[in-house]
Amino acid sequence: MDQLHAQQVLILDYGSQYTQLIARRVRELGVYCQIKPGQWAAESISDLAPQAIILSGGPDSVLADGSPRIPAIVFELGVPVLGICYGMQAMMQALGGEVIREGTPEYGPAQVNVLEGGGLLDGVSKELDVWMSHGDQVSKLADGFVTLAANEGTPHAAVGDIKRQYYGIQFHPEVTHTKEGGQILSHFLFDIAKLSKNWQTDRIIEQQIELIRKKVGSDRVLVALSGGVDSAVVAALLYQAIGDQLTCLFVDTGLLRYQEREQVESVFKEHFGMDLHVEDAGDAFFNALAGVNDPEEKRRIIGHEFIRVFDDAVKHLGADIPWLAQGTIYPDVIESAAESGHSEVIKSHHNVGGLPDDMPFELVEPIRELFKDEVRKMGLALGLPKSLIQRHPFPGPGLAVRSLGEVTRDYAAILAKADHCFLSVLQEYDWYDKVSQAFAVFMPVKAVGVKGDARHYGYVIALRAVTTIDFMTADWAPLPVELLQEASHRIIAEVPEVARVVYDITSKPPGTIEWE
Ligand code: XMP
């Protein structure tokens, strides 16, 4: 096993919406971990040989028939185990304790009293602010366990078998509302499981560079830049590993953000000096989209056109590129509980801009073990500009799904300018990083306004800004009135085709984040 992965934590996923957050917290503390389904096979678990195991929460009740159980192997490996919420209850049940459904479910912020540190809660506040989310609770401890924390409604809020190093917590240490959650996880990893920190950006970069060199030798590698973070980081990493063996391809669909192509050229070609090919395909995309109003049809056409343009461009780059580097990241590859049937999470349905499986390439996926925040850290360490690294996500079909109905070159240009005004104002007011996604939407209808002394009919621009953890649900952002005022002034002043600016106050659900 390589040095970086020589020590690792296994997180078994019972379907909690927070499972990925647990993994991110563990990694932020400097320890490598992997998420696997809660019912992962015993041989796989023992082959992985984790130094510690964390059992996630989940939506099931251990009292229900058919609810997921903890594989027996977990308690045969002799490693520390931390059960969180459902994970704690299922562990108690497996080891001979009891779980009941009693009283009112506890959701949201709560306080628990720490009775004993037990290694896990050493040094935390005696009255601990925590985040609870459970209906069932432990009513009788398994042999060997003591209660470490309690409150009126939850008499066993944290428990531990100090000898065997099994711990359970009813609350969620991974969410920020549990203020000392980081310290609790840190106690588990370093004081109880005796792990050391080995998961750090510079070491991950060094290791990946070595792996890439070993894998591709002196071959050429192609990377398709999208303007987004993941492909940019892959390109920067590849360039450091193999320099001129790397060729970058960027398709300008005409549906990109304001001056996005120029930014890509300035960073990759001028700053890094990479071999960058830009395919100017705007005309092809707008021609293919002419007269098309239906959003799904627009998506289909763009996906199809993208593959066609990409294929053509690859042919021109020469036949001797055997490798394609892709920006697949960890959330795309987690063998989630959803696939083993225990999660309520709905997977994203979007894959426009993806490439078909039958391309004549072998794949290099150097960031497939990383979460988005780790990818961003890596990008900064590799010298990519912060403005690119901190960018909000942008959909594959680009401005086409933000210009309602038929999208034309003119509409896309108006939208790109209005969007740029809005995002610039968000930056000025320090709100860009506080929202998860923000953009303008173009409506091809005309409203009346007054310019000078004359009536003026112009288009309508809607502004959308949302906060979200996972993009599955989202809240509209309560932007300051002055910011909205400034955004409206700037758009009307700088984009003469626009007469009205409105702000979208629809959450998801019932709305979606995009308008189409
Ligand atoms: P919705 O609109 O479904 O968006 O609430 C959720 C997230 O997905 C992005 N999105 C897309 N991404 N191709 C993509 O690559 C698409 O067709 C697409 N549609 C929506 C959206 O920007 C948001 O981040």
Coordinates of C-alpha atoms and ligand atoms in Angstrom, one line a residue:
M1 CA 0.0 0.0 0.0
D2 CA 1.3 3.5 -0.8
Q3 CA 2.4 5.8 1.9
L4 CA -0.6 8.2 1.7
H5 CA -3.1 5.4 2.0
A6 CA -1.2 3.3 4.5
Q7 CA -3.5 4.6 7.2
Q8 CA -7.1 5.0 6.5
V9 CA -10.6 5.2 8.0
L10 CA -13.5 3.3 6.6
I11 CA -16.9 5.1 6.7
L12 CA -19.8 2.8 6.2
D13 CA -22.7 4.7 4.8
Y14 CA -26.2 4.0 6.1
G15 CA -27.8 6.7 3.9
S16 CA -27.4 9.9 5.9
Q17 CA -27.4 13.1 4.1
Y18 CA -24.3 14.0 6.1
T19 CA -22.1 11.0 5.2
Q20 CA -20.0 13.0 2.7
L21 CA -19.6 15.7 5.3
I22 CA -18.2 13.1 7.8
A23 CA -15.6 12.1 5.2
R24 CA -14.7 15.7 4.5
R25 CA -14.2 16.5 8.2
V26 CA -12.0 13.5 8.6
R27 CA -9.9 14.5 5.7
E28 CA -9.7 18.1 6.8
L29 CA -8.2 16.7 10.0
G30 CA -5.5 15.2 7.8
V31 CA -6.6 11.5 7.6
Y32 CA -7.5 9.6 4.5
C33 CA -10.9 7.9 4.5
Q34 CA -13.2 6.2 2.1
I35 CA -17.0 5.9 2.0
K36 CA -18.4 2.4 1.3
P37 CA -22.0 1.1 1.4
G38 CA -23.2 0.1 4.9
Q39 CA -23.5 -3.6 3.8
W40 CA -20.1 -3.8 2.2
A41 CA -18.8 -7.3 1.9
A42 CA -16.8 -8.7 4.8
E43 CA -13.9 -9.7 2.7
S44 CA -13.7 -6.2 1.2
I45 CA -13.7 -4.7 4.6
S46 CA -10.9 -6.9 5.9
D47 CA -8.9 -6.4 2.7
L48 CA -9.1 -2.7 3.1
A49 CA -7.7 -3.1 6.6
P50 CA -8.9 0.2 8.0
Q51 CA -7.3 1.6 11.2
A52 CA -10.7 2.8 12.4
I53 CA -14.3 2.6 11.3
I54 CA -17.1 5.2 11.4
L55 CA -20.7 4.2 11.0
S56 CA -22.8 6.9 9.5
G57 CA -26.3 8.0 10.3
G58 CA -29.3 7.1 8.1
P59 CA -33.0 7.5 7.6
D60 CA -34.0 4.0 8.7
S61 CA -35.1 2.7 12.1
V62 CA -33.2 -0.3 13.5
L63 CA -36.6 -1.4 14.8
A64 CA -37.9 -1.9 11.3
D65 CA -37.6 -5.2 9.6
G66 CA -35.0 -5.2 6.9
S67 CA -33.2 -2.1 8.1
P68 CA -29.5 -2.3 7.4
R69 CA -27.3 -4.1 10.0
I70 CA -23.6 -3.6 10.8
P71 CA -21.5 -6.3 9.2
A72 CA -20.2 -8.6 11.9
I73 CA -16.6 -8.2 10.6
V74 CA -16.6 -4.6 11.9
F75 CA -16.4 -5.9 15.5
E76 CA -13.9 -8.7 14.6
L77 CA -11.1 -6.4 13.4
G78 CA -10.1 -5.1 16.8
V79 CA -10.1 -1.5 15.5
P80 CA -11.9 1.6 17.1
V81 CA -15.4 2.1 15.9
L82 CA -17.5 5.3 16.1
G83 CA -21.2 5.0 15.4
I84 CA -23.1 8.2 14.7
C85 CA -26.9 8.4 15.1
Y86 CA -28.3 5.4 13.2
G87 CA -24.7 4.0 13.3
M88 CA -24.7 4.2 17.1
Q89 CA -28.2 2.6 17.4
A90 CA -27.3 -0.3 15.0
M91 CA -24.0 -0.9 16.8
M92 CA -25.8 -1.0 20.2
Q93 CA -28.3 -3.5 18.7
A94 CA -25.5 -5.6 17.2
L95 CA -23.7 -5.8 20.6
G96 CA -26.7 -6.6 22.7
G97 CA -28.1 -3.3 23.8
E98 CA -31.6 -2.0 23.1
V99 CA -33.1 0.7 21.0
I100 CA -36.7 2.1 21.4
R101 CA -38.9 4.7 19.8
E102 CA -40.1 6.9 22.6
G103 CA -41.1 10.5 23.1
T104 CA -40.9 13.1 20.5
P105 CA -38.2 13.0 17.8
E106 CA -35.4 15.4 18.4
Y107 CA -34.4 17.6 15.4
G108 CA -32.2 20.6 15.4
P109 CA -29.9 22.3 18.0
A110 CA -29.8 20.8 21.5
Q111 CA -27.6 20.8 24.5
V112 CA -26.2 17.7 26.2
N113 CA -24.3 17.4 29.5
V114 CA -21.0 15.6 29.4
L115 CA -20.8 13.1 32.3
E116 CA -17.5 11.5 31.4
G117 CA -14.8 12.2 28.8
G118 CA -14.0 8.6 28.1
G119 CA -11.3 9.7 25.6
L120 CA -13.9 10.9 23.1
L121 CA -15.3 13.9 25.0
D122 CA -12.1 14.8 26.9
G123 CA -11.7 18.6 27.2
V124 CA -15.0 19.6 25.6
S125 CA -17.5 21.9 27.3
K126 CA -19.5 20.3 30.0
E127 CA -22.6 21.7 28.4
L128 CA -22.1 20.8 24.7
D129 CA -24.0 22.5 21.9
V130 CA -24.9 19.7 19.4
W131 CA -27.1 19.0 16.4
M132 CA -29.7 16.2 16.8
S133 CA -31.7 14.5 14.2
H134 CA -33.3 11.2 15.4
G135 CA -36.6 9.5 16.3
D136 CA -35.2 6.3 18.0
Q137 CA -32.8 6.2 20.8
V138 CA -30.7 3.8 22.8
S139 CA -32.6 2.6 26.0
K140 CA -30.2 -0.1 27.3
L141 CA -26.4 -0.1 26.9
A142 CA -24.6 -3.2 25.6
D143 CA -22.2 -4.8 28.0
G144 CA -19.0 -2.9 28.6
F145 CA -20.5 0.5 27.6
V146 CA -20.9 3.6 29.9
T147 CA -22.8 6.8 29.2
L148 CA -20.6 9.7 28.3
A149 CA -23.2 12.4 27.7
A150 CA -27.0 12.8 28.2
N151 CA -29.8 15.3 28.3
E152 CA -33.4 15.0 29.5
G153 CA -34.8 13.6 26.2
T154 CA -31.8 11.5 25.3
P155 CA -30.4 9.6 28.4
H156 CA -27.6 8.1 26.2
A157 CA -26.5 10.9 24.0
A158 CA -22.9 9.6 23.8
V159 CA -21.6 6.2 25.0
G160 CA -18.4 4.4 25.0
D161 CA -16.8 1.0 25.7
I162 CA -13.4 2.4 26.5
K163 CA -11.7 -1.0 26.6
R164 CA -12.8 -2.1 23.2
Q165 CA -12.7 1.4 21.9
Y166 CA -16.3 1.4 20.6
Y167 CA -18.0 4.8 20.8
G168 CA -21.5 6.0 19.8
I169 CA -22.9 9.5 19.6
Q170 CA -26.5 10.3 19.0
F171 CA -25.8 13.8 17.7
H172 CA -23.9 14.8 14.6
P173 CA -20.3 15.9 15.2
E174 CA -19.8 16.5 11.4
V175 CA -22.2 19.5 11.1
T176 CA -21.0 22.9 12.1
H177 CA -23.9 23.4 14.6
T178 CA -22.1 20.9 16.8
K179 CA -19.5 23.5 17.8
E180 CA -16.9 21.1 19.2
G181 CA -17.6 18.4 16.7
G182 CA -14.1 18.8 15.1
Q183 CA -12.5 18.2 18.5
I184 CA -14.6 15.1 19.1
L185 CA -13.6 13.6 15.7
S186 CA -10.1 14.6 16.3
H187 CA -10.1 12.7 19.7
F188 CA -11.4 9.7 17.9
L189 CA -8.8 9.8 15.1
F190 CA -5.7 10.7 17.0
D191 CA -6.1 9.9 20.7
I192 CA -8.3 6.8 20.3
A193 CA -7.3 5.3 16.9
K194 CA -3.7 6.7 17.1
L195 CA -3.7 7.8 13.5
S196 CA -1.3 10.4 12.2
K197 CA -1.8 13.1 9.7
N198 CA -0.9 12.1 6.2
W199 CA -3.5 13.6 4.0
Q200 CA -2.2 17.0 3.0
T201 CA -2.4 18.8 -0.3
D202 CA 1.3 19.0 -1.1
R203 CA 1.7 15.3 -0.4
I204 CA -1.3 14.4 -2.5
I205 CA 0.1 16.5 -5.4
E206 CA 3.5 14.8 -5.2
Q207 CA 2.0 11.4 -5.1
Q208 CA -0.4 12.1 -8.1
I209 CA 2.5 13.5 -10.1
E210 CA 4.4 10.3 -9.6
L211 CA 1.5 8.2 -10.4
I212 CA 0.7 10.1 -13.6
R213 CA 4.3 9.9 -14.8
K214 CA 4.3 6.2 -14.1
K215 CA 1.0 5.6 -15.9
V216 CA 1.5 7.6 -19.1
G217 CA 5.3 7.4 -19.6
S218 CA 6.3 9.5 -22.6
D219 CA 2.8 9.4 -24.2
R220 CA 0.7 12.5 -25.0
V221 CA -2.3 13.3 -22.9
L222 CA -5.4 15.3 -23.8
V223 CA -7.5 17.3 -21.3
A224 CA -10.7 18.9 -22.2
L225 CA -11.0 22.2 -20.3
S226 CA -14.5 23.3 -19.5
G227 CA -13.9 26.6 -17.8
G228 CA -14.8 25.0 -14.5
V229 CA -12.6 24.1 -11.5
D230 CA -12.2 20.3 -11.9
S231 CA -10.8 20.2 -15.5
A232 CA -8.6 23.3 -14.7
V233 CA -7.0 21.5 -11.7
V234 CA -6.5 18.3 -13.8
A235 CA -4.8 20.4 -16.5
A236 CA -2.5 22.2 -14.0
L237 CA -1.6 18.9 -12.3
L238 CA -0.9 17.1 -15.6
Y239 CA 1.2 20.0 -16.8
Q240 CA 3.3 19.8 -13.7
A241 CA 3.7 16.1 -14.1
I242 CA 4.4 15.9 -17.9
G243 CA 4.8 19.4 -19.2
D244 CA 4.7 19.5 -23.0
Q245 CA 3.2 16.1 -23.4
L246 CA -0.1 17.7 -22.4
T247 CA -2.5 19.2 -24.9
C248 CA -5.6 21.1 -23.8
L249 CA -8.7 21.5 -25.8
F250 CA -11.4 24.1 -25.1
V251 CA -14.7 24.2 -27.0
D252 CA -16.1 27.7 -27.2
T253 CA -19.8 27.0 -27.5
G254 CA -20.8 30.6 -27.6
L255 CA -22.9 29.8 -24.5
L256 CA -20.2 30.6 -22.0
R257 CA -19.9 33.1 -19.2
Y258 CA -18.7 36.7 -19.9
Q259 CA -15.1 36.5 -21.3
E260 CA -14.7 32.9 -20.1
R261 CA -12.8 32.0 -23.2
E262 CA -10.4 34.9 -22.7
Q263 CA -9.9 33.9 -19.1
V264 CA -9.1 30.3 -20.1
E265 CA -6.6 31.5 -22.8
S266 CA -5.0 33.9 -20.4
V267 CA -4.5 31.4 -17.6
F268 CA -3.5 28.3 -19.5
K269 CA -1.9 29.6 -22.6
E270 CA -0.3 32.9 -21.5
H271 CA 0.4 32.3 -17.8
F272 CA 1.2 28.6 -17.8
G273 CA 2.3 28.3 -21.4
M274 CA 0.4 25.2 -22.1
D275 CA -0.4 23.9 -25.6
L276 CA -4.1 25.0 -25.7
H277 CA -6.4 24.6 -28.7
V278 CA -9.6 26.6 -28.7
E279 CA -12.3 25.4 -31.0
D280 CA -14.5 28.3 -32.0
A281 CA -17.8 26.5 -32.4
G282 CA -20.4 29.2 -31.5
D283 CA -21.9 29.3 -35.0
A284 CA -22.4 25.5 -35.1
F285 CA -24.1 25.6 -31.7
F286 CA -26.4 28.6 -32.5
N287 CA -27.3 27.1 -35.9
A288 CA -28.2 23.8 -34.3
L289 CA -30.3 25.6 -31.7
A290 CA -32.2 27.9 -34.1
G291 CA -35.9 27.6 -33.6
V292 CA -35.6 25.2 -30.7
N293 CA -37.7 26.2 -27.6
D294 CA -37.9 23.1 -25.5
P295 CA -35.3 23.0 -22.7
E296 CA -34.7 19.2 -22.9
E297 CA -34.3 19.4 -26.6
K298 CA -31.8 22.2 -26.2
R299 CA -29.8 20.1 -23.8
R300 CA -29.9 17.1 -26.2
I301 CA -28.7 19.2 -29.1
I302 CA -25.9 20.8 -27.1
G303 CA -24.7 17.4 -25.8
H304 CA -24.8 16.0 -29.3
E305 CA -23.1 19.0 -30.9
F306 CA -20.4 19.0 -28.2
I307 CA -19.4 15.5 -28.9
R308 CA -19.3 16.2 -32.7
V309 CA -17.1 19.2 -32.3
F310 CA -14.9 17.5 -29.8
D311 CA -14.5 14.5 -32.1
D312 CA -13.6 16.7 -35.0
A313 CA -11.1 18.6 -33.0
V314 CA -9.4 15.5 -31.7
K315 CA -8.9 14.2 -35.2
H316 CA -7.1 17.4 -36.0
L317 CA -4.8 17.1 -33.0
G318 CA -3.4 13.9 -34.4
A319 CA -3.8 10.2 -33.9
D320 CA -1.0 9.8 -31.3
I321 CA -2.8 10.9 -28.2
P322 CA -3.7 7.7 -26.3
W323 CA -4.8 9.3 -23.0
L324 CA -7.6 11.5 -22.0
A325 CA -7.4 13.2 -18.5
Q326 CA -10.8 13.7 -16.9
G327 CA -11.9 15.7 -13.9
T328 CA -14.0 13.0 -12.2
I329 CA -14.2 13.7 -8.5
Y330 CA -15.0 11.6 -5.4
P331 CA -18.7 12.4 -5.1
D332 CA -19.1 11.0 -8.7
V333 CA -17.5 7.7 -7.8
I334 CA -18.7 7.0 -4.2
E335 CA -20.4 3.7 -4.3
S336 CA -23.2 5.3 -2.4
A337 CA -25.9 3.8 -0.2
A338 CA -28.3 4.9 -3.0
E339 CA -26.9 2.1 -5.2
S340 CA -27.3 -0.4 -2.4
G341 CA -30.8 0.7 -1.9
H342 CA -30.6 2.6 1.4
S343 CA -30.4 6.2 0.6
E344 CA -33.0 8.9 0.2
V345 CA -30.6 10.9 -1.9
I346 CA -31.7 11.6 -5.4
K347 CA -28.8 11.6 -7.8
S348 CA -28.2 14.4 -10.1
H349 CA -29.6 13.8 -13.6
H350 CA -27.2 16.0 -15.5
N351 CA -24.5 14.8 -17.7
V352 CA -24.5 17.2 -20.6
G353 CA -21.0 17.9 -21.8
G354 CA -19.9 14.4 -20.9
L355 CA -18.1 12.4 -23.5
P356 CA -19.2 9.0 -24.8
D357 CA -17.7 5.8 -23.5
D358 CA -16.4 4.7 -26.9
M359 CA -13.8 7.4 -27.4
P360 CA -10.5 5.9 -28.4
F361 CA -8.7 6.9 -25.2
E362 CA -7.5 5.4 -22.0
L363 CA -8.5 7.5 -19.0
V364 CA -6.4 9.3 -16.5
E365 CA -8.5 10.5 -13.5
P366 CA -6.0 12.1 -11.1
I367 CA -8.6 13.8 -8.8
R368 CA -11.1 10.9 -8.5
E369 CA -10.3 10.5 -4.8
L370 CA -10.9 14.2 -3.9
F371 CA -13.8 16.2 -2.7
K372 CA -14.5 19.5 -4.3
D373 CA -12.9 21.5 -1.4
E374 CA -9.8 19.3 -1.7
V375 CA -9.7 19.9 -5.5
R376 CA -9.9 23.7 -4.8
K377 CA -7.0 23.5 -2.3
M378 CA -5.0 21.6 -4.9
G379 CA -5.8 24.1 -7.6
L380 CA -4.6 27.0 -5.4
A381 CA -1.4 25.1 -4.5
L382 CA -0.8 24.5 -8.2
G383 CA -1.0 28.3 -8.9
L384 CA -4.4 28.6 -10.5
P385 CA -6.0 32.0 -9.8
K386 CA -8.5 32.3 -7.0
S387 CA -11.2 33.7 -9.3
L388 CA -11.2 30.5 -11.3
I389 CA -10.9 28.2 -8.3
Q390 CA -13.8 29.8 -6.3
R391 CA -16.1 30.0 -9.2
H392 CA -19.7 28.9 -8.8
P393 CA -20.7 25.8 -10.8
F394 CA -21.9 26.4 -14.3
P395 CA -24.2 24.0 -16.2
G396 CA -22.9 22.0 -19.2
P397 CA -25.5 23.6 -21.6
G398 CA -24.3 27.0 -20.3
L399 CA -26.3 30.1 -21.1
A400 CA -28.7 28.1 -23.2
V401 CA -30.7 27.0 -20.1
R402 CA -30.7 30.5 -18.8
S403 CA -32.1 32.1 -21.9
L404 CA -35.7 31.0 -21.9
G405 CA -37.0 29.5 -25.1
E406 CA -35.0 29.9 -28.3
V407 CA -31.4 31.0 -27.6
T408 CA -29.7 33.3 -30.1
R409 CA -26.3 34.8 -30.2
D410 CA -27.8 38.2 -29.4
Y411 CA -29.7 37.0 -26.4
A412 CA -26.7 35.1 -25.1
A413 CA -24.6 38.3 -25.4
I414 CA -27.2 40.3 -23.5
L415 CA -27.4 37.6 -20.8
A416 CA -23.6 37.2 -20.5
K417 CA -23.2 41.0 -19.9
A418 CA -26.1 41.2 -17.4
D419 CA -24.8 38.1 -15.6
H420 CA -21.3 39.7 -15.4
C421 CA -22.8 42.9 -13.9
F422 CA -24.6 40.9 -11.2
L423 CA -21.6 38.8 -10.3
S424 CA -19.3 41.8 -10.2
V425 CA -21.7 43.5 -7.7
L426 CA -21.9 40.3 -5.7
Q427 CA -18.1 40.4 -5.5
E428 CA -18.0 44.0 -4.5
Y429 CA -20.5 43.5 -1.7
D430 CA -18.6 40.4 -0.5
W431 CA -21.5 38.1 -1.2
Y432 CA -20.2 35.9 -4.1
D433 CA -18.6 33.4 -1.7
K434 CA -21.6 33.5 0.6
V435 CA -23.9 32.0 -2.0
S436 CA -23.6 28.6 -3.7
Q437 CA -24.7 29.7 -7.1
A438 CA -25.8 33.1 -8.6
F439 CA -26.6 34.1 -12.1
A440 CA -28.9 36.1 -14.4
V441 CA -31.7 34.7 -16.5
F442 CA -32.8 36.2 -19.8
M443 CA -36.5 36.5 -20.6
P444 CA -37.3 37.2 -24.3
V445 CA -40.3 39.4 -23.5
K446 CA -40.3 43.2 -23.6
A447 CA -41.4 45.4 -20.7
V448 CA -41.7 49.1 -20.7
G449 CA -39.2 51.5 -19.2
V450 CA -38.3 55.2 -19.5
K451 CA -34.9 56.2 -20.9
G452 CA -34.3 60.0 -21.0
D453 CA -37.8 61.2 -21.6
A454 CA -38.9 58.5 -23.9
R455 CA -40.7 55.2 -23.4
H456 CA -38.4 52.3 -24.0
Y457 CA -39.2 48.7 -24.4
G458 CA -36.6 46.3 -23.3
Y459 CA -36.1 42.7 -22.1
V460 CA -36.5 41.4 -18.6
I461 CA -33.6 40.0 -16.6
A462 CA -34.2 37.8 -13.5
L463 CA -31.5 37.5 -10.9
R464 CA -31.1 34.2 -9.0
A465 CA -28.9 33.5 -6.0
V466 CA -29.2 30.4 -3.9
T467 CA -27.5 28.8 -0.9
T468 CA -27.4 25.0 -0.7
I469 CA -25.2 22.2 0.6
D470 CA -25.9 19.6 -2.1
F471 CA -27.8 21.4 -4.9
M472 CA -30.7 18.9 -4.3
T473 CA -32.5 21.5 -2.2
A474 CA -31.7 25.2 -2.1
D475 CA -32.9 28.4 -0.4
W476 CA -33.0 31.7 -2.3
A477 CA -30.4 34.0 -0.8
P478 CA -31.5 37.0 1.2
L479 CA -29.2 39.5 -0.6
P480 CA -29.0 43.0 0.9
V481 CA -31.4 45.5 -0.7
E482 CA -28.5 47.9 -1.5
L483 CA -26.8 45.1 -3.4
L484 CA -29.9 44.3 -5.5
Q485 CA -30.4 48.0 -6.1
E486 CA -26.8 48.4 -7.4
A487 CA -27.1 45.2 -9.5
S488 CA -30.3 46.6 -11.1
H489 CA -28.7 50.0 -11.7
R490 CA -25.7 48.5 -13.3
I491 CA -27.5 46.2 -15.6
I492 CA -29.9 48.8 -16.8
A493 CA -27.0 51.3 -17.3
E494 CA -24.6 48.9 -19.0
V495 CA -26.9 46.6 -21.0
P496 CA -29.2 49.0 -23.0
E497 CA -31.4 46.1 -24.3
V498 CA -32.7 45.5 -20.8
A499 CA -35.6 47.4 -19.3
R500 CA -36.4 45.5 -16.1
V501 CA -34.6 43.5 -13.4
V502 CA -36.4 41.2 -11.0
Y503 CA -35.2 38.9 -8.2
D504 CA -36.2 35.3 -7.9
I505 CA -37.5 34.3 -4.5
T506 CA -38.3 30.7 -5.1
S507 CA -36.8 27.9 -3.1
K508 CA -36.0 24.4 -4.4
P509 CA -38.3 22.7 -4.1
P510 CA -40.8 23.7 -5.5
G511 CA -38.5 25.5 -8.0
T512 CA -35.3 24.3 -9.5
I513 CA -32.1 26.3 -9.4
E514 CA -32.0 26.8 -13.1
W515 CA -35.0 28.2 -14.9
E516 CA -35.1 25.6 -17.6
Ligands
XMP1 P1 -31.5 22.4 -10.9 O1 -31.9 23.4 -11.9 O2 -31.8 21.0 -11.4 O3 -29.9 22.4 -10.8 O4 -32.0 22.7 -9.6 C1 -29.1 21.7 -9.9 C2 -27.7 22.0 -10.2 O5 -27.4 21.3 -11.5 C3 -26.9 22.3 -12.5 N1 -27.5 21.9 -13.7 C4 -26.9 21.4 -14.8 N2 -25.6 21.0 -14.9 N3 -26.0 20.2 -17.0 C5 -25.2 20.4 -16.0 O6 -24.0 20.1 -16.2 C6 -27.4 20.5 -17.0 O7 -28.1 20.3 -17.9 C7 -27.8 21.2 -15.8 N4 -29.0 21.6 -15.4 C8 -28.8 22.1 -14.1 C9 -27.4 23.6 -11.9 O8 -26.6 24.7 -12.4 C10 -27.3 23.4 -10.5 O9 -26.0 23.6 -10.0

